[in-house]
Amino acid sequence: MYLLWDSWCGVCFQKLANIDLQHTICTFLLYIYIFYITIMTSTIDDSDKEKALSVSVDLNNDTSLLIDIPDALCERDKVKFTVHTKTTLSSFQKPDFSVPRQHEDFIWLHDALVETEDYAGLIIPPAPPKPDFESPREKMHKLGEGEATMTKEEYTKMKQELEAEYLAVFKKTVQVHEVFLQRLSSHPVLSKDRNFQIFLEYDQDLSVRRKNAKETFGSFFKNMVKSADEVIISGIKEVDDFFEQEKTFLLDYSSKIKDSTARAEKMTRSHKNIADDYIHISSTLSSVSVDDNTALKKHFEKLSDLFEKLRKVEGRVASDQELKLTELLRYYMRDIQAAKDLLYRRARTLADYENSNKALGKARLKSKDVAAAEEQQQQCLQRFNKLSESGKRELTSFKGRRVVAFRKNLIEMAELEIKHAKNNMSLLQDCIELFKSS
Amino acid sequence: MATSSERSPPPFPEDLEPEPDEVGDQDSDDGEDIFLGTDNPLEIKMDPSLSASDITSSTKPLSEASSPPVMDLLSEPASEASSAPMVDLLMEPASEGSSAPMVDLLMEPASEASSAPMMNLLMEPASEASSAPMMNLLMEPASDDLKEPPKPDIDPLADIINDTPLSEGKTPVAAMPQEPPSDLFDDEPSELFAEPRQSNTAKQQQTSIFDEPDEDLFSEPLGEASKKPQNDFFKEALAPVAKASNVCGPLSDNYNEQPTDIFTEEAITTLPSAVSTVSVNSKTNGVHSDEEEPDIFAEATVELSLDSPRNDRKKKEAAKPSASASAPAPSVSASASKPQPKTLEEVQYITLEEEVEDKFELNISITNPEKVGDGMNAYMAYKVSTQTTLPMFRSKTFTVRRRFSDFLGLYEKLSDKHTLNGYIVPPPPEKSIMGMTKVKVGKEDNSSAEFVERRRAALERYLQRVVFHPSLLQDPDVREFLERDDMPRAHNTQALSGAGFLKMINRATDSLSKMTIKMNESDVWFEEKLQEVEAEDQQLRKLHIMVDSLVGHRKELSVNTGGFAKSVAMLGSSEDNTALSRALSQLAEVEDKMEQLHQEQAASDSFCFAELLADYIRLLGSVRASFDQRMKTWQRWQDAQNMLQKKRETEAKLLWANKPDKLQQAKDDITEWEAKVTQYERDFDRVSATVRKEVLRFEKEKARDFKKQIIKYLESLLQSQQQLIKYWEAFLPEAKAIA
């Protein structure tokens, strides 16, 4: 940890040297939080292990390959994760090692997996979303501007709240990256992937090249083609009922879950707003109590205390809903997209097979290249069958995984809601009794 | 004491009626004789007539004194009744002589005490030289060294009026004796007498003063009171009185330049002693004496502060000594009044519970808001039901229909009548063109129903506050509003009418003049309270904004939860795992209930908390208005004093210029303005006392109201949390049932 502090300071002062003053101060402040957060995550992560696993509970209990991210460091918009691996597999040189990885490396790994032909029949775990610290940062900025309109106490509380939010975002980011790796490690096929092993083992900076403009455009174009292709392929008659059903289900489900996610986000934000209102009310009440000299003085004080406590509980309600509900929905939104991609790839091979059938028909008509066409057709069929088979397996396991995850999270959320409500209740009861007795 | 209370008031008129006659005669006849000479016979005739009118005006209320006592603390009968002993008290050089009547006075504040000094008064002018009757009035030297004082008396006074020859110096002196006596006679003794008399005789009055109709509280201690504390109190009371007379001693021997100053100091020493005895006289327990004290202190301090500006004016050159004389006065008042409000509040807080129970004799509720008419002429009519056991109403329960503008009209009437006296008149809810238009247009949506409900509740609280106020409840307009079936339509309450516009202009000029008045606040209490009120107003406004935003966010949460519930329901419907699908639709149901819960909570945020704050922001406006009213009366008094000063100067000039024809006019003016000054001063005292009382009452009510409403609000929060637990607990097994 000391080492980390040293390197962190080094980074900071380097930055300090060449960035203009105002920015520097801002970033410096941010660094301080970040360092704090780093420490926090490293300590919290152990206790939160279970929580972190909540999204991907299907992980097998195989201890041959255990991955976690004990540390992370945020530098501006770059996040450096320390990926720690513990293994008994002989394919690794050491049983225990850590490597520094950036978000881009994760993306590279994901893309590499997606592009591997052999994995076409698998649901590739969705890539972790890009860390987004913009919104808390922006809020922090706004808070700094609005400092004059608030009392000092209020400002401090708001800042604390924002720091907590920042911390939550950071924790979440670390968690989704971890989950991505854990899902790979628990997958019987993907855990054997060469790229994955390189990702885990190579102790230097992977320094994957960022996509340049052309490539970015290329991938965008590819996406366009893909969606156009999807439309074309959708016309092809499905041969397997299972996949037909899955397809309609996933299409429907993905749109629904998208909607739910957006709404859950809104709901969580409203909870947060209420918690913020409580801060303001509490601090105004306390200043009222300062001015008041009547018997009400202590009532106002009590009320101010109460609102401060209620705000903490309300904040917990918000963050727990975010973690247990919104995050779950968000993750499965991406997972379903991955499942849909699998379906697309299968449909693509089906289309290929149909095309090769047609080609074979034509070749037979012309009695030209029949053997080549036959071989082609056989290959396509084989590929399609293989894909269907593994796809079926994957989708079934996906379904089971989803149900288990939902169950776990819903139970936990209900329990937390009850816990918070009980907390609130006892706070309120105490306060009411105090009021009535005086 | 009961016997004395029965016995004491009646002798007042009989014993004292001849006395004012004498005083008045002496005052006018002799005074004029000495100072103006005999060359103007007209004046001699005029002045008696004037004094006669004084007497008639004062005897009238005097006769009332025996009948139900008058509310006004500074009323004439008291002053008349007490004038004699007071003179005695203040002027008698012998310490025993003064303390004796004082004890008499306290024991039986009537016949003997007042008759004895009156005898003095009657005797002295008769026996002693008529050359100095003025001195009689001023200080009544013990009838031996009478001949010497008059000369030095004139001299210093002549000094005060700079560069004026002796002959001129006489005129201010002529003014002097008239004034200080009137001051002393009218005001200060009135406290001494008015208070004990009220407490002895008039329970009803007690209620009107302290707005606590605690007859039990008052009468119980009466029976229980023991003799012992009384004696102790008397001993204590004697000491300051003796001191006071010691102060008087040097006064007569060594005639001082500042007679009024000494009088004020005496007032300080004698009044507190009076206070302690008053509390004994009234023979109540601690609760009552605590209540009474601050009031007397208040008046005492007002008295003192009033004296000092007068000194200022009289001795322009001697401004500094008078300032120093006035300086201790506020400090005395501060030390006297500061600790009092606290104990007072505590006492009131304790008696709160009983009071609340007492108040149930009048119950008002407003129900059934109904839309009457169509289109833009439509209005909401509310059913005002009253349940009462008060005898002032014709029946026990009655109901009338009133529309919103009737409520406004009631407020206009009440505020016209009572704001002038410094009462805090509870304001009705504001006109809301937006809200009403929505109702008028007839959209039966949520927001207009909410608006109507909120207004109904606000009107109910408004009316309850009005009838809760003991003085406002007595107002015939309130009774009419509650009882009369056909209420004449209130005028000038439309928001967009000519009258409304005029009101706006008036308000603007009012606030402008408020800024121009610079009141040198003589009472720290008012200064502090005003600051407190202003600070509180600001804080409450801020809090109101915050709570409004909470309401907004809570509503948003409700809407968002509703949206999520629907969305989850859809998700559940497309989920292919049956158990999960069921759980999701259960979750949707839970969230649906949450939506309802949040909505209800938002409503109670708004009704219990935001409305409470809005009410008090409005009420604080009224409190400030009563402070403003006090300032206005002060300004009027000051203006009158300035005017009087000017008139005096003109008179002096005329005398100097020797224009007797105009002199009479000037004299008349002076008398007129003197009367006005006294009147305005009295007004100011009265308003100050009322404002103080009202503010204390307001604070008490506020504490009660806030406590009640906040408990209600917290209970609503508690209830919604309980519901929340219930819903989630019902959901938990469903979640666990997902296989």
mmCIF file with all atom_site columns, C-alpha atoms in Angstrom, chain B residues 338-412:
data_model
loop_
_atom_site.group_PDB
_atom_site.id
_atom_site.type_symbol
_atom_site.label_atom_id
_atom_site.label_alt_id
_atom_site.label_comp_id
_atom_site.label_asym_id
_atom_site.label_entity_id
_atom_site.label_seq_id
_atom_site.pdbx_PDB_ins_code
_atom_site.Cartn_x
_atom_site.Cartn_y
_atom_site.Cartn_z
_atom_site.occupancy
_atom_site.B_iso_or_equiv
_atom_site.pdbx_formal_charge
_atom_site.auth_seq_id
_atom_site.auth_comp_id
_atom_site.auth_asym_id
_atom_site.auth_atom_id
_atom_site.pdbx_PDB_model_num
ATOM 1  C CA . LYS B 1 338 ? -35.203 39.683 30.330  1.00 0.00 ? 338 LYS B CA 1
ATOM 2  C CA . PRO B 1 339 ? -35.406 36.809 32.730  1.00 0.00 ? 339 PRO B CA 1
ATOM 3  C CA . GLN B 1 340 ? -39.112 37.177 32.949  1.00 0.00 ? 340 GLN B CA 1
ATOM 4  C CA . PRO B 1 341 ? -40.242 35.978 29.544  1.00 0.00 ? 341 PRO B CA 1
ATOM 5  C CA . LYS B 1 342 ? -38.468 32.723 30.042  1.00 0.00 ? 342 LYS B CA 1
ATOM 6  C CA . THR B 1 343 ? -40.078 31.816 33.274  1.00 0.00 ? 343 THR B CA 1
ATOM 7  C CA . LEU B 1 344 ? -43.281 33.071 31.870  1.00 0.00 ? 344 LEU B CA 1
ATOM 8  C CA . GLU B 1 345 ? -43.038 30.753 28.941  1.00 0.00 ? 345 GLU B CA 1
ATOM 9  C CA . GLU B 1 346 ? -42.219 27.841 31.091  1.00 0.00 ? 346 GLU B CA 1
ATOM 10 C CA . VAL B 1 347 ? -45.155 28.494 33.248  1.00 0.00 ? 347 VAL B CA 1
ATOM 11 C CA . GLN B 1 348 ? -47.346 28.823 30.239  1.00 0.00 ? 348 GLN B CA 1
ATOM 12 C CA . TYR B 1 349 ? -45.914 25.665 28.841  1.00 0.00 ? 349 TYR B CA 1
ATOM 13 C CA . ILE B 1 350 ? -46.861 23.794 31.932  1.00 0.00 ? 350 ILE B CA 1
ATOM 14 C CA . THR B 1 351 ? -50.346 25.127 31.921  1.00 0.00 ? 351 THR B CA 1
ATOM 15 C CA . LEU B 1 352 ? -50.668 24.290 28.275  1.00 0.00 ? 352 LEU B CA 1
ATOM 16 C CA . GLU B 1 353 ? -52.360 20.981 28.724  1.00 0.00 ? 353 GLU B CA 1
ATOM 17 C CA . GLU B 1 354 ? -55.103 22.359 30.869  1.00 0.00 ? 354 GLU B CA 1
ATOM 18 C CA . GLU B 1 355 ? -55.608 25.131 28.488  1.00 0.00 ? 355 GLU B CA 1
ATOM 19 C CA . VAL B 1 356 ? -56.022 22.906 25.516  1.00 0.00 ? 356 VAL B CA 1
ATOM 20 C CA . GLU B 1 357 ? -58.773 21.108 27.304  1.00 0.00 ? 357 GLU B CA 1
ATOM 21 C CA . ASP B 1 358 ? -60.413 24.347 28.177  1.00 0.00 ? 358 ASP B CA 1
ATOM 22 C CA . LYS B 1 359 ? -60.402 25.444 24.589  1.00 0.00 ? 359 LYS B CA 1
ATOM 23 C CA . PHE B 1 360 ? -62.665 22.695 23.476  1.00 0.00 ? 360 PHE B CA 1
ATOM 24 C CA . GLU B 1 361 ? -65.593 24.819 24.297  1.00 0.00 ? 361 GLU B CA 1
ATOM 25 C CA . LEU B 1 362 ? -65.425 26.102 20.753  1.00 0.00 ? 362 LEU B CA 1
ATOM 26 C CA . ASN B 1 363 ? -64.893 23.731 17.881  1.00 0.00 ? 363 ASN B CA 1
ATOM 27 C CA . ILE B 1 364 ? -64.862 24.863 14.322  1.00 0.00 ? 364 ILE B CA 1
ATOM 28 C CA . SER B 1 365 ? -64.623 22.725 11.265  1.00 0.00 ? 365 SER B CA 1
ATOM 29 C CA . ILE B 1 366 ? -64.860 23.499 7.626   1.00 0.00 ? 366 ILE B CA 1
ATOM 30 C CA . THR B 1 367 ? -66.208 20.792 5.398   1.00 0.00 ? 367 THR B CA 1
ATOM 31 C CA . ASN B 1 368 ? -67.893 20.096 2.086   1.00 0.00 ? 368 ASN B CA 1
ATOM 32 C CA . PRO B 1 369 ? -66.231 22.464 -0.325  1.00 0.00 ? 369 PRO B CA 1
ATOM 33 C CA . GLU B 1 370 ? -68.723 22.883 -3.122  1.00 0.00 ? 370 GLU B CA 1
ATOM 34 C CA . LYS B 1 371 ? -68.508 24.584 -6.421  1.00 0.00 ? 371 LYS B CA 1
ATOM 35 C CA . VAL B 1 372 ? -71.255 27.128 -6.904  1.00 0.00 ? 372 VAL B CA 1
ATOM 36 C CA . GLY B 1 373 ? -72.044 28.551 -10.300 1.00 0.00 ? 373 GLY B CA 1
ATOM 37 C CA . ASP B 1 374 ? -70.325 28.063 -13.606 1.00 0.00 ? 374 ASP B CA 1
ATOM 38 C CA . GLY B 1 375 ? -67.559 29.515 -15.620 1.00 0.00 ? 375 GLY B CA 1
ATOM 39 C CA . MET B 1 376 ? -65.512 32.417 -14.364 1.00 0.00 ? 376 MET B CA 1
ATOM 40 C CA . ASN B 1 377 ? -68.206 33.414 -11.881 1.00 0.00 ? 377 ASN B CA 1
ATOM 41 C CA . ALA B 1 378 ? -68.009 30.084 -10.149 1.00 0.00 ? 378 ALA B CA 1
ATOM 42 C CA . TYR B 1 379 ? -66.769 29.974 -6.612  1.00 0.00 ? 379 TYR B CA 1
ATOM 43 C CA . MET B 1 380 ? -66.193 27.467 -3.893  1.00 0.00 ? 380 MET B CA 1
ATOM 44 C CA . ALA B 1 381 ? -68.490 27.512 -0.892  1.00 0.00 ? 381 ALA B CA 1
ATOM 45 C CA . TYR B 1 382 ? -67.430 25.909 2.344   1.00 0.00 ? 382 TYR B CA 1
ATOM 46 C CA . LYS B 1 383 ? -69.555 24.649 5.183   1.00 0.00 ? 383 LYS B CA 1
ATOM 47 C CA . VAL B 1 384 ? -68.465 26.249 8.432   1.00 0.00 ? 384 VAL B CA 1
ATOM 48 C CA . SER B 1 385 ? -69.739 24.247 11.383  1.00 0.00 ? 385 SER B CA 1
ATOM 49 C CA . THR B 1 386 ? -69.384 25.466 14.917  1.00 0.00 ? 386 THR B CA 1
ATOM 50 C CA . GLN B 1 387 ? -69.810 23.514 18.092  1.00 0.00 ? 387 GLN B CA 1
ATOM 51 C CA . THR B 1 388 ? -69.654 25.520 21.245  1.00 0.00 ? 388 THR B CA 1
ATOM 52 C CA . THR B 1 389 ? -70.609 25.729 24.851  1.00 0.00 ? 389 THR B CA 1
ATOM 53 C CA . LEU B 1 390 ? -69.867 29.418 25.083  1.00 0.00 ? 390 LEU B CA 1
ATOM 54 C CA . PRO B 1 391 ? -72.845 31.434 26.251  1.00 0.00 ? 391 PRO B CA 1
ATOM 55 C CA . MET B 1 392 ? -72.139 34.223 23.808  1.00 0.00 ? 392 MET B CA 1
ATOM 56 C CA . PHE B 1 393 ? -73.551 32.163 20.969  1.00 0.00 ? 393 PHE B CA 1
ATOM 57 C CA . ARG B 1 394 ? -77.203 31.614 20.497  1.00 0.00 ? 394 ARG B CA 1
ATOM 58 C CA . SER B 1 395 ? -77.061 27.881 20.073  1.00 0.00 ? 395 SER B CA 1
ATOM 59 C CA . LYS B 1 396 ? -74.649 25.058 20.650  1.00 0.00 ? 396 LYS B CA 1
ATOM 60 C CA . THR B 1 397 ? -74.202 23.935 17.098  1.00 0.00 ? 397 THR B CA 1
ATOM 61 C CA . PHE B 1 398 ? -74.753 25.862 13.940  1.00 0.00 ? 398 PHE B CA 1
ATOM 62 C CA . THR B 1 399 ? -73.624 25.777 10.380  1.00 0.00 ? 399 THR B CA 1
ATOM 63 C CA . VAL B 1 400 ? -73.216 28.447 7.756   1.00 0.00 ? 400 VAL B CA 1
ATOM 64 C CA . ARG B 1 401 ? -71.958 28.475 4.212   1.00 0.00 ? 401 ARG B CA 1
ATOM 65 C CA . ARG B 1 402 ? -69.158 30.831 3.397   1.00 0.00 ? 402 ARG B CA 1
ATOM 66 C CA . ARG B 1 403 ? -67.160 31.493 0.305   1.00 0.00 ? 403 ARG B CA 1
ATOM 67 C CA . PHE B 1 404 ? -63.502 32.280 0.145   1.00 0.00 ? 404 PHE B CA 1
ATOM 68 C CA . SER B 1 405 ? -63.960 36.011 -0.232  1.00 0.00 ? 405 SER B CA 1
ATOM 69 C CA . ASP B 1 406 ? -66.027 36.015 2.971   1.00 0.00 ? 406 ASP B CA 1
ATOM 70 C CA . PHE B 1 407 ? -62.996 34.752 4.793   1.00 0.00 ? 407 PHE B CA 1
ATOM 71 C CA . LEU B 1 408 ? -60.920 37.473 3.259   1.00 0.00 ? 408 LEU B CA 1
ATOM 72 C CA . GLY B 1 409 ? -63.587 39.992 4.192   1.00 0.00 ? 409 GLY B CA 1
ATOM 73 C CA . LEU B 1 410 ? -63.505 38.829 7.778   1.00 0.00 ? 410 LEU B CA 1
ATOM 74 C CA . TYR B 1 411 ? -59.783 39.308 7.842   1.00 0.00 ? 411 TYR B CA 1
ATOM 75 C CA . GLU B 1 412 ? -60.087 42.798 6.381   1.00 0.00 ? 412 GLU B CA 1
#
